[in-house]
Amino acid sequence: MLSILSSFLVYTILTSIANFQDIITQPSLCKEEAKKIEKQPPSDPKDAVQKFFILLCAGKEKEAENILRIADDKFPPDFYVKFNLANLYLQKGRVDFAVFLFNQAKLIKEIPAIFDSLANAYLLYGDINSAQKALEEGISKFKKVQDEKEKNIVYQMILKKGMINLIKGELDKAETDFQEALSFNNISPYALIGLAEVKGKKGEIKAGKELIERAATIFDSPEILMYSGAYLHSRGYFEEATNYYIRVADKLSGIEKYISFFMVGTIMRDLGKYQDSRDFFEKSYEYQQLTTVPPPFSETKRLELVRKYIELGNIKGAESEIREIIKLFPENITAYKLLVEILLVKALLFLPKEQKIKTLEEARDIAKKYLDRFPADDIMLYNFAILNLWLAEIGPKFARSGNIFHAISALQSALKIKNNPEYRKLLGISYYLIEKYDSAIEELQNVPQDNKIKMILASAFLKNGQTKEAEQILNSIDQKDRDQTFYILLHNIIKSGQSKNKIGKMSEIEKAIFGSELEFQGF
């Protein structure tokens, strides 16, 4: 409770309560004295202020307020009654009452504290211009004051005026204010920090960095070190910022320690040291409170980290990060799209068959739920088709045709949204798989034809009884690109008896097919 009293103005009173100064330094004595006085009306303003402090010290805030209100109504206007009642209202958040009473007190007596307190009240009220005027008036009246306590209040007012000018973008005025604050206190870390902010906003980054380092050297507190780290971090001095964050972590044991770890994690991320970044993030989450709140950096930054993981081939890291993003930001649609792509790559490249099927099924379910909300997303429709086609290939055989029909439906929808050759190509292959050769031919004839598409198209023509067309396509394939599938197709064309084979001899074709140990997996 004594810390509360420090916000008020205690002054020496010709004693009406014995040993007043001793009582208000000992809460146990305050409580004893409060029992005697709480029902006694004040005899004069001085008596009211003394009783106010004793009741406040005893934890009886309501009774303390009532004493001053009685005194303000009953006695002639008194500076200390109004000043301390205003401070009480300010602490209770009743800022309009505080401003009114501070202004009344100021009419009675002008001291540095009244201008400083009035400015604080205006700032809490959101009236930055009135706060600035109060500070300017107080500074001009008391700039040459000699009392050390009052000099310190003037110094605080100059600092606040500098911060207001900084917020308003009046950089030259702010710089003058912070330089003036340093003339009152040449080792003030807050004046140095303010001056560093001005330099930073003016583009004088090196000068700002030197001021920050000076502030951290003079005042080696966690608060100043944390701010110094953030200042340097935001201006690209990653190594120096890391040192400050680590120094904070070494000094503290509470949440600030883990916030420091978190900030180092963001630096490691920005430097591209993603494993180090992950380590520091995990260390920060050892503090329980941090695991229950979203981290203080944007979804965009986290998605950048996911993409970096993918670029580096760290699919495990990408999956872990993207799942965490979805947990924290469940409405981030980009995260779901990325997760589908990550699971597809993970399944096809890294997993054995059983896990592969399970992962593809999970990706398909995520894609389906996404498409229920956003049915016009052609990219997700395409990925949904790919997932179904892979499951048709390696999943349960009883679901094969169903998966292919789902793929066809998705691709048809995607093509209505965007006429993409890749969508059409996959649609043609899908038709081929369910033996709808006319439809496969129609689609594949309208896409760029690499050798793989040419052979699928040739096979579709052949199975559709269009031998001539099949042979024409095979004839267009370069000699160097003719593989086992090519020769099997050619063999089937020749066996049909309708070939005008000008591509190769039957003995050479059979040797190309049967002389290889490869088992034909194609068409």
Short mmCIF file of C-alpha atoms in Angstrom, two decimals, residues 45-362:
data_model
loop_
_atom_site.label_atom_id
_atom_site.label_comp_id
_atom_site.label_asym_id
_atom_site.label_seq_id
_atom_site.Cartn_x
_atom_site.Cartn_y
_atom_site.Cartn_z
CA PRO A 45 -8.12 20.54 5.39
CA LYS A 46 -4.82 19.50 7.00
CA ASP A 47 -6.58 17.03 9.26
CA ALA A 48 -8.48 15.67 6.26
CA VAL A 49 -5.28 15.07 4.26
CA GLN A 50 -3.59 13.32 7.18
CA LYS A 51 -6.59 11.04 7.72
CA PHE A 52 -6.72 10.41 3.96
CA PHE A 53 -3.15 9.07 3.93
CA ILE A 54 -3.64 6.93 7.02
CA LEU A 55 -6.83 5.36 5.65
CA LEU A 56 -5.16 4.81 2.30
CA CYS A 57 -2.18 3.18 4.02
CA ALA A 58 -4.62 0.92 5.92
CA GLY A 59 -6.20 -0.24 2.64
CA LYS A 60 -9.45 1.68 3.18
CA GLU A 61 -9.58 3.48 -0.16
CA LYS A 62 -13.30 4.20 -0.14
CA GLU A 63 -13.15 5.77 3.33
CA ALA A 64 -10.06 7.75 2.30
CA GLU A 65 -11.87 9.17 -0.72
CA ASN A 66 -14.87 10.08 1.43
CA ILE A 67 -12.69 12.07 3.86
CA LEU A 68 -11.33 14.28 1.07
CA ARG A 69 -14.75 14.74 -0.53
CA ILE A 70 -16.14 15.92 2.82
CA ALA A 71 -13.21 18.32 3.18
CA ASP A 72 -13.64 19.64 -0.38
CA ASP A 73 -17.33 20.39 0.30
CA LYS A 74 -16.97 21.70 3.87
CA PHE A 75 -13.85 23.87 3.87
CA PRO A 76 -12.48 26.69 1.71
CA PRO A 77 -10.67 25.50 -1.44
CA ASP A 78 -7.42 23.77 -0.48
CA PHE A 79 -4.65 22.81 -2.90
CA TYR A 80 -3.65 19.59 -1.15
CA VAL A 81 -7.21 18.33 -0.76
CA LYS A 82 -7.92 18.88 -4.45
CA PHE A 83 -4.52 17.61 -5.64
CA ASN A 84 -4.65 14.35 -3.71
CA LEU A 85 -8.31 13.71 -4.52
CA ALA A 86 -7.48 14.27 -8.21
CA ASN A 87 -4.62 11.76 -8.01
CA LEU A 88 -6.93 9.22 -6.41
CA TYR A 89 -9.47 9.65 -9.21
CA LEU A 90 -6.68 9.38 -11.78
CA GLN A 91 -5.57 6.03 -10.36
CA LYS A 92 -9.17 4.80 -10.34
CA GLY A 93 -9.56 5.70 -14.04
CA ARG A 94 -12.01 8.56 -13.44
CA VAL A 95 -9.95 10.85 -15.61
CA ASP A 96 -12.57 13.56 -16.22
CA PHE A 97 -12.90 14.17 -12.45
CA ALA A 98 -9.10 14.16 -12.14
CA VAL A 99 -8.66 16.79 -14.87
CA PHE A 100 -11.31 19.01 -13.26
CA LEU A 101 -9.73 18.83 -9.78
CA PHE A 102 -6.14 19.27 -11.06
CA ASN A 103 -7.21 22.45 -12.83
CA GLN A 104 -8.91 23.69 -9.66
CA ALA A 105 -5.76 22.93 -7.63
CA LYS A 106 -3.63 24.76 -10.21
CA LEU A 107 -5.70 27.94 -9.70
CA ILE A 108 -4.86 27.80 -6.00
CA LYS A 109 -1.15 27.02 -6.21
CA GLU A 110 1.36 26.42 -8.99
CA ILE A 111 4.15 23.89 -8.41
CA PRO A 112 5.89 21.59 -10.97
CA ALA A 113 3.93 18.53 -9.78
CA ILE A 114 0.55 20.04 -10.70
CA PHE A 115 1.57 20.64 -14.31
CA ASP A 116 3.09 17.17 -14.61
CA SER A 117 0.02 15.48 -13.09
CA LEU A 118 -2.37 17.52 -15.22
CA ALA A 119 -0.43 16.49 -18.36
CA ASN A 120 -0.62 12.83 -17.29
CA ALA A 121 -4.38 13.15 -16.87
CA TYR A 122 -4.81 14.76 -20.29
CA LEU A 123 -2.72 11.99 -21.88
CA LEU A 124 -4.92 9.32 -20.29
CA TYR A 125 -7.94 11.27 -21.47
CA GLY A 126 -6.56 11.19 -25.01
CA ASP A 127 -6.09 14.96 -25.28
CA ILE A 128 -2.48 15.14 -26.46
CA ASN A 129 -2.61 18.85 -27.33
CA SER A 130 -3.82 19.90 -23.86
CA ALA A 131 -1.15 17.66 -22.31
CA GLN A 132 1.50 19.38 -24.41
CA LYS A 133 0.26 22.85 -23.36
CA ALA A 134 0.34 21.88 -19.66
CA LEU A 135 3.90 20.60 -20.02
CA GLU A 136 5.08 23.67 -21.93
CA GLU A 137 3.57 25.98 -19.30
CA GLY A 138 5.09 24.05 -16.41
CA ILE A 139 8.53 23.84 -18.05
CA SER A 140 8.62 27.57 -18.85
CA LYS A 141 7.65 28.50 -15.27
CA PHE A 142 10.03 26.14 -13.45
CA LYS A 143 12.96 25.55 -15.82
CA LYS A 144 15.36 27.31 -13.42
CA VAL A 145 14.06 25.77 -10.20
CA GLN A 146 16.80 24.79 -7.71
CA ASP A 147 15.06 22.21 -5.50
CA GLU A 148 16.30 18.75 -6.54
CA LYS A 149 12.89 17.06 -6.29
CA GLU A 150 11.26 19.80 -8.35
CA LYS A 151 14.14 19.71 -10.87
CA ASN A 152 13.49 16.01 -11.36
CA ILE A 153 9.80 16.73 -12.07
CA VAL A 154 10.78 19.35 -14.66
CA TYR A 155 13.11 16.79 -16.26
CA GLN A 156 10.22 14.30 -16.45
CA MET A 157 8.02 16.95 -18.09
CA ILE A 158 10.67 17.70 -20.72
CA LEU A 159 10.93 13.98 -21.50
CA LYS A 160 7.16 13.72 -21.94
CA LYS A 161 7.09 16.81 -24.15
CA GLY A 162 9.82 15.22 -26.29
CA MET A 163 7.81 12.00 -26.63
CA ILE A 164 4.71 13.97 -27.66
CA ASN A 165 6.69 15.82 -30.34
CA LEU A 166 8.15 12.50 -31.49
CA ILE A 167 4.67 10.97 -31.78
CA LYS A 168 3.46 14.04 -33.70
CA GLY A 169 6.41 13.78 -36.10
CA GLU A 170 7.96 17.07 -34.96
CA LEU A 171 11.45 15.57 -35.05
CA ASP A 172 13.48 18.78 -34.65
CA LYS A 173 11.41 19.84 -31.64
CA ALA A 174 11.67 16.37 -30.14
CA GLU A 175 15.44 16.37 -30.62
CA THR A 176 15.68 19.73 -28.82
CA ASP A 177 13.55 18.38 -25.96
CA PHE A 178 15.67 15.26 -25.47
CA GLN A 179 18.88 17.29 -25.59
CA GLU A 180 17.39 19.59 -22.95
CA ALA A 181 16.44 16.58 -20.81
CA LEU A 182 20.07 15.45 -21.00
CA SER A 183 21.14 18.87 -19.68
CA PHE A 184 19.09 18.09 -16.55
CA ASN A 185 20.31 14.49 -16.35
CA ASN A 186 23.23 13.61 -18.63
CA ILE A 187 22.97 9.89 -17.88
CA SER A 188 19.23 9.58 -18.55
CA PRO A 189 18.68 6.36 -20.55
CA TYR A 190 15.20 7.55 -21.52
CA ALA A 191 16.47 10.80 -23.01
CA LEU A 192 19.11 8.84 -24.92
CA ILE A 193 16.48 6.40 -26.19
CA GLY A 194 14.24 9.26 -27.25
CA LEU A 195 17.12 10.90 -29.07
CA ALA A 196 17.97 7.58 -30.74
CA GLU A 197 14.37 7.31 -31.99
CA VAL A 198 14.65 10.79 -33.50
CA LYS A 199 17.93 9.88 -35.21
CA GLY A 200 16.44 6.65 -36.50
CA LYS A 201 13.43 8.45 -37.97
CA LYS A 202 15.76 10.96 -39.61
CA GLY A 203 17.72 8.14 -41.21
CA GLU A 204 20.80 8.73 -39.04
CA ILE A 205 20.95 5.03 -38.17
CA LYS A 206 24.56 4.91 -37.00
CA ALA A 207 24.09 7.86 -34.61
CA GLY A 208 20.91 6.23 -33.24
CA LYS A 209 22.74 2.94 -32.72
CA GLU A 210 25.50 4.69 -30.75
CA LEU A 211 22.93 6.39 -28.50
CA ILE A 212 21.13 3.09 -27.83
CA GLU A 213 24.40 1.39 -26.92
CA ARG A 214 25.25 4.27 -24.59
CA ALA A 215 21.84 4.01 -22.87
CA ALA A 216 22.26 0.26 -22.35
CA THR A 217 25.77 0.79 -20.94
CA ILE A 218 24.63 3.44 -18.46
CA PHE A 219 21.51 1.64 -17.30
CA ASP A 220 21.87 -2.12 -17.55
CA SER A 221 18.23 -2.91 -16.71
CA PRO A 222 16.14 -5.59 -18.46
CA GLU A 223 13.71 -2.90 -19.64
CA ILE A 224 16.43 -0.86 -21.36
CA LEU A 225 18.19 -3.94 -22.73
CA MET A 226 14.95 -5.30 -24.20
CA TYR A 227 14.17 -1.97 -25.83
CA SER A 228 17.73 -1.70 -27.15
CA GLY A 229 17.44 -5.16 -28.69
CA ALA A 230 14.14 -4.27 -30.35
CA TYR A 231 15.54 -0.95 -31.66
CA LEU A 232 18.58 -2.61 -33.23
CA HIS A 233 16.57 -5.61 -34.48
CA SER A 234 14.11 -3.36 -36.32
CA ARG A 235 16.99 -1.60 -38.05
CA GLY A 236 18.83 -4.69 -39.22
CA TYR A 237 21.53 -5.00 -36.54
CA PHE A 238 20.71 -8.64 -35.90
CA GLU A 239 23.91 -9.70 -34.13
CA GLU A 240 23.87 -6.77 -31.68
CA ALA A 241 20.14 -7.22 -31.04
CA THR A 242 20.68 -10.91 -30.28
CA ASN A 243 23.30 -9.98 -27.65
CA TYR A 244 20.84 -7.66 -25.89
CA TYR A 245 18.04 -10.24 -25.91
CA ILE A 246 20.37 -12.88 -24.48
CA ARG A 247 21.51 -10.46 -21.75
CA VAL A 248 17.87 -9.90 -20.81
CA ALA A 249 17.26 -13.65 -20.68
CA ASP A 250 20.29 -14.08 -18.40
CA LYS A 251 18.97 -11.46 -15.98
CA LEU A 252 15.36 -12.56 -15.69
CA SER A 253 13.36 -15.63 -14.77
CA GLY A 254 9.78 -14.58 -15.59
CA ILE A 255 7.93 -14.11 -18.84
CA GLU A 256 10.41 -11.46 -20.06
CA LYS A 257 13.10 -14.17 -20.21
CA TYR A 258 11.00 -16.25 -22.60
CA ILE A 259 9.94 -13.24 -24.65
CA SER A 260 13.66 -12.61 -25.13
CA PHE A 261 14.11 -16.18 -26.42
CA PHE A 262 11.17 -15.59 -28.72
CA MET A 263 12.73 -12.42 -30.14
CA VAL A 264 16.00 -14.26 -30.77
CA GLY A 265 13.93 -16.85 -32.62
CA THR A 266 12.54 -14.15 -34.91
CA ILE A 267 16.08 -12.92 -35.63
CA MET A 268 17.26 -16.43 -36.51
CA ARG A 269 14.25 -16.74 -38.80
CA ASP A 270 15.04 -13.43 -40.52
CA LEU A 271 18.63 -14.59 -41.02
CA GLY A 272 17.46 -17.83 -42.59
CA LYS A 273 18.76 -19.97 -39.69
CA TYR A 274 15.56 -21.92 -39.47
CA GLN A 275 16.61 -24.73 -37.17
CA ASP A 276 18.07 -22.22 -34.67
CA SER A 277 14.85 -20.24 -35.03
CA ARG A 278 12.77 -23.29 -34.20
CA ASP A 279 14.98 -24.10 -31.18
CA PHE A 280 14.52 -20.62 -29.68
CA PHE A 281 10.77 -20.63 -30.36
CA GLU A 282 10.46 -23.98 -28.59
CA LYS A 283 12.53 -22.66 -25.68
CA SER A 284 10.24 -19.61 -25.39
CA TYR A 285 7.18 -21.86 -25.19
CA GLU A 286 8.56 -23.51 -22.07
CA TYR A 287 6.88 -20.62 -20.28
CA GLN A 288 3.28 -21.70 -19.84
CA GLN A 289 1.67 -18.33 -20.47
CA LEU A 290 3.30 -18.07 -23.90
CA THR A 291 1.78 -21.36 -25.02
CA THR A 292 -1.73 -20.01 -24.54
CA VAL A 293 -1.48 -16.84 -26.62
CA PRO A 294 -0.74 -16.20 -30.29
CA PRO A 295 2.88 -15.17 -30.86
CA PRO A 296 3.45 -11.46 -31.49
CA PHE A 297 4.41 -11.71 -35.13
CA SER A 298 2.22 -11.84 -38.18
CA GLU A 299 0.71 -14.76 -40.03
CA THR A 300 2.53 -13.49 -43.11
CA LYS A 301 5.94 -13.91 -41.46
CA ARG A 302 5.11 -17.43 -40.39
CA LEU A 303 3.97 -18.33 -43.90
CA GLU A 304 7.27 -16.96 -45.21
CA LEU A 305 9.02 -19.35 -42.84
CA VAL A 306 6.96 -22.26 -44.19
CA ARG A 307 7.93 -21.39 -47.76
CA LYS A 308 11.60 -21.16 -46.76
CA TYR A 309 11.38 -24.61 -45.19
CA ILE A 310 9.90 -25.93 -48.45
CA GLU A 311 12.66 -24.29 -50.51
CA LEU A 312 15.25 -25.96 -48.29
CA GLY A 313 13.52 -29.33 -48.61
CA ASN A 314 12.62 -29.37 -44.90
CA ILE A 315 9.15 -30.87 -45.32
CA LYS A 316 8.95 -31.91 -41.67
CA GLY A 317 9.67 -28.35 -40.50
CA ALA A 318 7.19 -26.93 -43.01
CA GLU A 319 4.45 -29.30 -41.87
CA SER A 320 5.04 -28.55 -38.19
CA GLU A 321 4.99 -24.79 -38.76
CA ILE A 322 1.91 -24.81 -41.00
CA ARG A 323 -0.07 -26.92 -38.53
CA GLU A 324 0.82 -24.42 -35.80
CA ILE A 325 -0.34 -21.52 -38.01
CA ILE A 326 -3.69 -23.24 -38.58
CA LYS A 327 -4.04 -23.80 -34.84
CA LEU A 328 -3.36 -20.11 -34.10
CA PHE A 329 -5.08 -18.63 -37.15
CA PRO A 330 -7.84 -21.06 -38.19
CA GLU A 331 -9.24 -18.64 -40.79
CA ASN A 332 -5.99 -18.42 -42.76
CA ILE A 333 -7.02 -20.04 -46.06
CA THR A 334 -3.50 -19.94 -47.51
CA ALA A 335 -2.32 -22.20 -44.68
CA TYR A 336 -4.79 -24.94 -45.63
CA LYS A 337 -3.72 -24.78 -49.27
CA LEU A 338 -0.06 -25.09 -48.29
CA LEU A 339 -0.78 -27.97 -45.91
CA VAL A 340 -2.45 -29.95 -48.71
CA GLU A 341 0.58 -29.42 -50.97
CA ILE A 342 3.03 -30.29 -48.16
CA LEU A 343 1.18 -33.53 -47.31
CA LEU A 344 1.09 -34.50 -50.98
CA VAL A 345 4.86 -34.07 -51.32
CA LYS A 346 5.48 -35.81 -48.00
CA ALA A 347 3.35 -38.81 -48.99
CA LEU A 348 4.83 -39.28 -52.44
CA LEU A 349 8.47 -38.77 -51.56
CA PHE A 350 9.06 -39.96 -48.03
CA LEU A 351 6.50 -42.45 -46.75
CA PRO A 352 6.00 -46.21 -47.07
CA LYS A 353 2.77 -47.36 -48.73
CA GLU A 354 0.49 -47.62 -45.69
CA GLN A 355 1.50 -44.23 -44.30
CA LYS A 356 1.41 -42.81 -47.82
CA ILE A 357 -2.26 -43.78 -48.19
CA LYS A 358 -3.16 -42.42 -44.75
CA THR A 359 -1.46 -39.08 -45.45
CA LEU A 360 -3.05 -38.74 -48.89
CA GLU A 361 -6.45 -39.42 -47.34
CA GLU A 362 -5.86 -36.72 -44.71
#
